[in-house]
XYZ file of C-alpha atoms in Angstrom:
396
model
C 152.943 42.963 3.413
C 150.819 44.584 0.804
C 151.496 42.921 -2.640
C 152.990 45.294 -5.440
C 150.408 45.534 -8.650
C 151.466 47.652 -11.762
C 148.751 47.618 -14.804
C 149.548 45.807 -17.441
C 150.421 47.867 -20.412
C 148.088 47.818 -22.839
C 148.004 48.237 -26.165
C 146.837 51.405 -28.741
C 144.266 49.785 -29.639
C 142.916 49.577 -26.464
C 140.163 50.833 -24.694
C 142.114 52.255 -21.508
C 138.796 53.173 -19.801
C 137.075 50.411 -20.290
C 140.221 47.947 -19.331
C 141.428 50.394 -16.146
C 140.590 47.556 -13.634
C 142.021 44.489 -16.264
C 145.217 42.584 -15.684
C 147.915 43.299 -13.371
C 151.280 42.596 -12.765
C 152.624 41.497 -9.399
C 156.154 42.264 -8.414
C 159.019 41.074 -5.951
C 156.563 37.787 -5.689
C 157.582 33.869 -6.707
C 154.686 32.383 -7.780
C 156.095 29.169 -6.946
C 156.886 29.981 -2.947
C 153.359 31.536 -1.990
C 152.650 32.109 1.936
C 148.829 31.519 3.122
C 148.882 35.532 4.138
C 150.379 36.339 0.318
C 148.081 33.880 -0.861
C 144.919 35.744 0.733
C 145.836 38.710 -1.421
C 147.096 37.473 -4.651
C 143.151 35.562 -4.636
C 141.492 39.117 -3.772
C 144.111 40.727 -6.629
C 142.778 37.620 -9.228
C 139.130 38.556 -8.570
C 139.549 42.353 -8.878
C 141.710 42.268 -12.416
C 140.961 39.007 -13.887
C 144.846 38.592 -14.754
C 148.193 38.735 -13.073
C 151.488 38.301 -14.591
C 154.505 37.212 -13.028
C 157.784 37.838 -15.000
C 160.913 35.582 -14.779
C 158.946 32.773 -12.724
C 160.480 29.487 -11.953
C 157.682 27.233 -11.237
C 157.479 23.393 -11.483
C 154.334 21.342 -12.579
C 154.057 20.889 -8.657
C 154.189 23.994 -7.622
C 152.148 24.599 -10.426
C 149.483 22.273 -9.469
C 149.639 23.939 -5.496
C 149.161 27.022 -6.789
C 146.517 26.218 -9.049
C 144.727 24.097 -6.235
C 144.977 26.684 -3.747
C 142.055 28.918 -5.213
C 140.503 25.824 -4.573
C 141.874 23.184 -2.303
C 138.879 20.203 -2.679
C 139.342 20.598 -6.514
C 141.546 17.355 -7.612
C 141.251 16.277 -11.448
C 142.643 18.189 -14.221
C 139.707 20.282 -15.800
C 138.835 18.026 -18.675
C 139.106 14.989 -16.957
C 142.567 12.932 -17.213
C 141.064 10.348 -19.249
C 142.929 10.267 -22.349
C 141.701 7.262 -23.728
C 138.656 6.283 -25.483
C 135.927 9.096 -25.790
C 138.431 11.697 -25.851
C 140.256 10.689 -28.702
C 136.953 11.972 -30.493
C 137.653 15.227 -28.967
C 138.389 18.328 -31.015
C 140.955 18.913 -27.682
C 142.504 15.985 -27.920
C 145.469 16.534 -30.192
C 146.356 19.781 -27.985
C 147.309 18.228 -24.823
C 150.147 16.212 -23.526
C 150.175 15.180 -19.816
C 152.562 15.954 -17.772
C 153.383 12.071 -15.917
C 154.256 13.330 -12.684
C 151.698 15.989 -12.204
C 148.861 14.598 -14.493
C 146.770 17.730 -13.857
C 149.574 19.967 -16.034
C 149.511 19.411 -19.504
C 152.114 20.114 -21.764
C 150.913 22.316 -24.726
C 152.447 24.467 -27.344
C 153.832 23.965 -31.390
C 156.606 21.765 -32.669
C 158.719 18.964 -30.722
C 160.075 18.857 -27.559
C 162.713 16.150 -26.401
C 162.936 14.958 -22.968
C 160.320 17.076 -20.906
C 159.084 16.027 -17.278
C 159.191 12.545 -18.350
C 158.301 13.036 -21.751
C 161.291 11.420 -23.613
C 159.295 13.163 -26.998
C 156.207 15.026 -27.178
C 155.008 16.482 -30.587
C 152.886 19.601 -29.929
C 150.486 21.493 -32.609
C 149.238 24.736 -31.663
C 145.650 24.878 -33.162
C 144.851 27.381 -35.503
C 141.622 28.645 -37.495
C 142.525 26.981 -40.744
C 141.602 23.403 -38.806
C 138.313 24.690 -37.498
C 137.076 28.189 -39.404
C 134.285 27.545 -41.828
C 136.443 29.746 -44.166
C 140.103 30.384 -44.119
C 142.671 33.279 -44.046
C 144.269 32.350 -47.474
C 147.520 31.489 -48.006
C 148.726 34.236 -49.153
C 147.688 36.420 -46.389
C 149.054 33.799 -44.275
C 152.325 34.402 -45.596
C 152.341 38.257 -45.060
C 151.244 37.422 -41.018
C 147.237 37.857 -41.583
C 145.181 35.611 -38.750
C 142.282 34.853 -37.080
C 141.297 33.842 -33.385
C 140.904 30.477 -33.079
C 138.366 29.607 -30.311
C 136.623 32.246 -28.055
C 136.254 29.802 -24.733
C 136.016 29.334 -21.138
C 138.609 26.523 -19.766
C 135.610 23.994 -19.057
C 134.774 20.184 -19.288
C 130.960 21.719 -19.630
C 129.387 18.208 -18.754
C 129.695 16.180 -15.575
C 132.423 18.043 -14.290
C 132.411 21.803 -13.067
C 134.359 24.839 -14.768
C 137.680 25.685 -13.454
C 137.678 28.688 -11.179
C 141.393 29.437 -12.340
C 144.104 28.741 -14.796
C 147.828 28.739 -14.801
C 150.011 29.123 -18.123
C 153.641 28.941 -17.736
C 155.505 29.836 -20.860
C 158.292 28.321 -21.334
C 159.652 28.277 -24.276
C 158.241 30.981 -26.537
C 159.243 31.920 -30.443
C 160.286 35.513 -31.310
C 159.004 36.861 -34.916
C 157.240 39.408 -36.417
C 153.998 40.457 -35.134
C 150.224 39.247 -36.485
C 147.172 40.927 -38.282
C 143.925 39.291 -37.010
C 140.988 39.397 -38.695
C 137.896 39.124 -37.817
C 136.218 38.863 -41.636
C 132.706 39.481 -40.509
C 132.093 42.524 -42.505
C 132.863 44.975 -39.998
C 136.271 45.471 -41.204
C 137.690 44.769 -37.437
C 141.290 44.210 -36.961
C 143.845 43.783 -34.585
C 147.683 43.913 -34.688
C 148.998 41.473 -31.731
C 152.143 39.703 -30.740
C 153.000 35.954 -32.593
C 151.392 33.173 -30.841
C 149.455 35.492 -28.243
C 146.931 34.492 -25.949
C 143.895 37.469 -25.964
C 142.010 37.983 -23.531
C 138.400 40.143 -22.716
C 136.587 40.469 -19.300
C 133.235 39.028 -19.261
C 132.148 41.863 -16.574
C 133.014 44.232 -19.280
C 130.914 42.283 -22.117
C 128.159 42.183 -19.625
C 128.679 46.108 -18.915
C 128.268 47.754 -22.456
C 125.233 45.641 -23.149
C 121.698 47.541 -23.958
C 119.020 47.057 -21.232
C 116.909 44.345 -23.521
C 120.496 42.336 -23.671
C 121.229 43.142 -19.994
C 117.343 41.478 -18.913
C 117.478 38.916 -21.221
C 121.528 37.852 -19.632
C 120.541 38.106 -16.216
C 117.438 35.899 -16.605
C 119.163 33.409 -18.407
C 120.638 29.848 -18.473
C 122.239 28.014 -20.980
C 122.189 23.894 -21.684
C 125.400 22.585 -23.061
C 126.077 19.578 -25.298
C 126.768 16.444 -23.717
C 130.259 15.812 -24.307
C 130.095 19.064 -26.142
C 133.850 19.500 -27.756
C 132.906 15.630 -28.984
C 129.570 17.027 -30.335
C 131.348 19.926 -31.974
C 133.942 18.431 -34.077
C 132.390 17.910 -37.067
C 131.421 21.474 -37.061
C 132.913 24.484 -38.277
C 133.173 27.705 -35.940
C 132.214 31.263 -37.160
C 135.217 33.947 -38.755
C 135.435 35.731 -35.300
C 135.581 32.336 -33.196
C 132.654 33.032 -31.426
C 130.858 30.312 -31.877
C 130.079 27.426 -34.935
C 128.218 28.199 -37.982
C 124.373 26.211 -38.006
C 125.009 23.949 -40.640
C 123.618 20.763 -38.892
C 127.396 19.489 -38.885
C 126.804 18.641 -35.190
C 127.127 14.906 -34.353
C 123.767 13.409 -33.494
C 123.502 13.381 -29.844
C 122.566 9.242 -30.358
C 126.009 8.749 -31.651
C 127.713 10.535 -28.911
C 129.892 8.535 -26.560
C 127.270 7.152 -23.665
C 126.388 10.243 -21.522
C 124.052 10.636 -18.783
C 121.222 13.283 -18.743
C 122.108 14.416 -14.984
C 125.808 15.067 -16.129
C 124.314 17.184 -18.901
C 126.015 21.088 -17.456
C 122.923 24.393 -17.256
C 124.655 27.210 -16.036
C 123.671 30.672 -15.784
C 124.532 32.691 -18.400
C 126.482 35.172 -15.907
C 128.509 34.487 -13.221
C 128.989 36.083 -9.872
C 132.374 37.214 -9.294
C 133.282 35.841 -5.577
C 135.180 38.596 -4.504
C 133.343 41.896 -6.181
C 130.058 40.386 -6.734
C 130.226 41.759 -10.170
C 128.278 39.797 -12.917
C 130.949 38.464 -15.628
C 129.176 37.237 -19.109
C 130.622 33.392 -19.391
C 129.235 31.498 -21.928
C 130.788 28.818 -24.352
C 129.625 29.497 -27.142
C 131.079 26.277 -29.396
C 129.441 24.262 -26.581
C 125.587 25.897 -25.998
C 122.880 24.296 -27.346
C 119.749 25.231 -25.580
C 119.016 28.455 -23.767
C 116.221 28.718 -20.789
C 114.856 31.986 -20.222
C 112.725 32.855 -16.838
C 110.161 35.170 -17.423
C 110.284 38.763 -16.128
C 109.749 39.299 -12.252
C 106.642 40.612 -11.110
C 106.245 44.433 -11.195
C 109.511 44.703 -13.830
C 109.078 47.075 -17.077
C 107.539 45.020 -20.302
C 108.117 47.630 -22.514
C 110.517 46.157 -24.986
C 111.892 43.301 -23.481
C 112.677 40.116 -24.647
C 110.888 36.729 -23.723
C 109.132 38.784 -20.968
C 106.979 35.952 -20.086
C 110.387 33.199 -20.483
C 110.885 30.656 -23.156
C 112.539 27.638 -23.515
C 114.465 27.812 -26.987
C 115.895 24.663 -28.405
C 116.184 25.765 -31.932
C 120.343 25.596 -32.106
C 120.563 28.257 -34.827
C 118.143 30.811 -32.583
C 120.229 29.816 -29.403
C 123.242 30.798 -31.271
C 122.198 33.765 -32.832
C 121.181 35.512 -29.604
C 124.613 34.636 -27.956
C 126.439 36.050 -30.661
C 124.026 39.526 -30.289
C 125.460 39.649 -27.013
C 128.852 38.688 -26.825
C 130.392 39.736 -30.202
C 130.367 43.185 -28.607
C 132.626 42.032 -25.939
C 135.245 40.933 -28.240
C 135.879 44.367 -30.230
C 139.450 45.258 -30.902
C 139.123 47.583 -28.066
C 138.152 45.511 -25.559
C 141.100 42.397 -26.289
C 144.200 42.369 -24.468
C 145.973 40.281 -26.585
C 149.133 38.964 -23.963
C 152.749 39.528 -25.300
C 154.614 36.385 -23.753
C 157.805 36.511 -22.702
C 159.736 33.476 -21.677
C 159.247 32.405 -18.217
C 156.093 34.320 -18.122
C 153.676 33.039 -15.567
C 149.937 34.023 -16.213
C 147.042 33.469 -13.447
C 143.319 33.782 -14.824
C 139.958 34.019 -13.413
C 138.480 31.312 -15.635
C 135.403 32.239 -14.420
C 135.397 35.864 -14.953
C 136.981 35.757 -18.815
C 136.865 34.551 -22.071
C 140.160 33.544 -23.967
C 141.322 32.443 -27.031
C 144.856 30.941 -28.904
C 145.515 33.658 -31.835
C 147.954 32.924 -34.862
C 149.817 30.475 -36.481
C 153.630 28.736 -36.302
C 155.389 27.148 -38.626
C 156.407 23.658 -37.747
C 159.533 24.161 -36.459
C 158.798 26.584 -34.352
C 159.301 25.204 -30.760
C 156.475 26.649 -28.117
C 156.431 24.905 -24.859
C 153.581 25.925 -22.454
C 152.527 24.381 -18.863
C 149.020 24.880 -18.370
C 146.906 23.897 -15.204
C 143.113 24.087 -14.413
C 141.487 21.884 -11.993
C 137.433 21.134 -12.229
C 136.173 23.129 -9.796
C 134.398 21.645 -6.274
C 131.097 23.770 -7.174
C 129.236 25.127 -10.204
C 129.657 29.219 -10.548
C 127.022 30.891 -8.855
C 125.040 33.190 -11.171
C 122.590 36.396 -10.305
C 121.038 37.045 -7.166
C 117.340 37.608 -6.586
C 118.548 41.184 -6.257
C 120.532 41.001 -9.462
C 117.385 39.812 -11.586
C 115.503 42.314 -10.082
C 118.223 45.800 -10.972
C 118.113 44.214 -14.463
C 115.277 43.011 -15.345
């Protein structure tokens, strides 16, 4: 039986042409009781819109995990790594995340305390917001009237030694009613967007790859990017940019020689787009917190000079340059217009292409405000693939 997809609705401030092929929602399915046949064509669905919503789900951190696994089945450890200990203690993700005992590739994440949870007899949860990570700060009295930022722009991903997820699960459990959100971006532009408390936004990385310029579009294509070694380690000194794309160059990095140990061939260089498995559409996914380097090939043989960018390739190590040109080319992607910012409803059950889109946590709750999420993403079994020869060549 063909699976029932209805669009998601969007909001006004949407770009309805742009997002016509984003997020769907799939009816009359449990997410937790998936055949192999229904399975074949919730994946092909997942590819096409990026998103799918399920509505009044049921679904235990072991059905969870299958579901999770299935996009993948040689996939095992949770997508960080379930190391908790040591190292990651260092890690700007590390006060997030609460592990589910049972299922130790769910975690547990959300705002406030929860009592006697999957084996949890009491797990205090902080839902991280700008004011611990922004450079600057909505003030506090903005706060107070529901003015907020993004927090981090990101792709669910270890980025060294292990692989990026190819999916993630977010069951939402418990979720706080209240007044709606301003965010701001503060970057000058005078961008805004209204969203729901506590969303989850959302933009497609095919789309951010769509609406760039040629240059952009050559430069993308012929480009890969070098992350940190243990990159959210290396990043937590820092302080990311007003829109959450990305940390401000103010040398706040720690020095890769005081880094826990890490190995050179764990070190993660992945194309700066990714090739969607189903469509073969290219999907801009880049970290920016985590980049550090970018390696540009040089044009191919025969391809148009004339105004392009690194034609003959360039290695660029200089952080603040490597930065500067990811933010050219993705802050487009995240204009009000293009963000679907997710209005969660209890029992909500979200599936993602991790791989084809960028996400962030928006807003802010007061402390006792209880949120309760289970979220699953398993390090993938292979590294995304990125252009084709035939790609680099239409681009180029």
């Amino acid at each position: 039986m063909a699976i029932e997809l209805v669009p998601l609705p969007l909001p006004a401030s949407a770009d309805a042409s742009k997002l016509a092929d984003f997020g769907r929602e799939v009816k009359g399915v449990n997410p937790a009781d998936v055949s192999p046949e229904l399975f074949k064509e919730i994946e092909q669905a997942l590819y096409k819109h990026g998103a799918l919503l399920f509505r009044n789900a049921n679904v235990s951190p072991a059905q969870q995990y299958a579901l999770t696994k299935a996009f993948d089945p040689q996939s095992k450890s949770y997508g960080h790594g379930n190391n908790k200990t040591g190292e990651t203690k260092k890690s700007i993700l590390h006060p997030d995340l609460k592990t589910i005992p049972s299922v130790p590739q769910v975690q547990l994440i959300g705002n406030g305390t929860v009592y006697n949870h999957e084996g949890l007899a009491e797990a205090k949860l902080k839902h991280p917001s700008h004011t611990t990570f922004h450079k600057t700060r909505v003030s506090p009295e903005d706060e107070e009237k529901g003015v907020t930022r993004f927090y981090r722009w990101h792709i669910d991903a270890a980025l060294y030694d292990l692989n990026p997820p190819k999916v993630t699960t977010l069951y939402g459990l418990s979720v706080p009613q209240g007044p709606g959100q301003l965010c701001r971006y503060d970057d000058g532009t005078g961008d805004e967007l209204e969203v729901p408390l506590g969303t989850t936004a959302f933009v497609s990385g095919k789309v951010m790859f769509d609406i760039l310029p040629k240059e952009l579009k050559s430069l993308a294509v012929r480009s890969k990017v070098k992350y940190a070694p243990h990159p959210y380690v290396w990043m937590a000194p820092a302080h990311a940019m007003s829109t959450a794309l990305g940390i401000e160059s103010e040398g706040l990095e720690m020095p890769l020689e005081e880094l826990p140990p890490w190995e050179e061939s764990k070190i993660k260089v992945l194309p700066v787009l990714w090739k969607n498995p189903a469509t073969g559409d290219l999907h801009f996914q880049v970290h920016p917190c985590g980049a550090m380097e970018l390696l540009v090939d040089p044009l191919p043989e025969g391809a148009n000079r004339e105004g392009a960018l690194y034609p003959d390739g360039e290695h660029i190590t200089d952080l603040k340059e490597v930065r500067e040109l990811l933010y050219k080319m993705q802050r487009p992607g995240i204009a009000p217009s293009l963000v679907y910012p997710h209005d969660w409803q209890e029992n909500d059950f979200v599936l993602f292409h991790n791989r084809g889109l960028l996400h962030t946590v928006v807003g802010a709750f007061k402390p006792d405000q209880v949120r309760a999420f289970h979220q699953c993403n398993l390090a993938a079994s292979d590294e995304p693939a990125g252009p084709t020869h035939e790609d680099v060549k239409a681009y180029a």
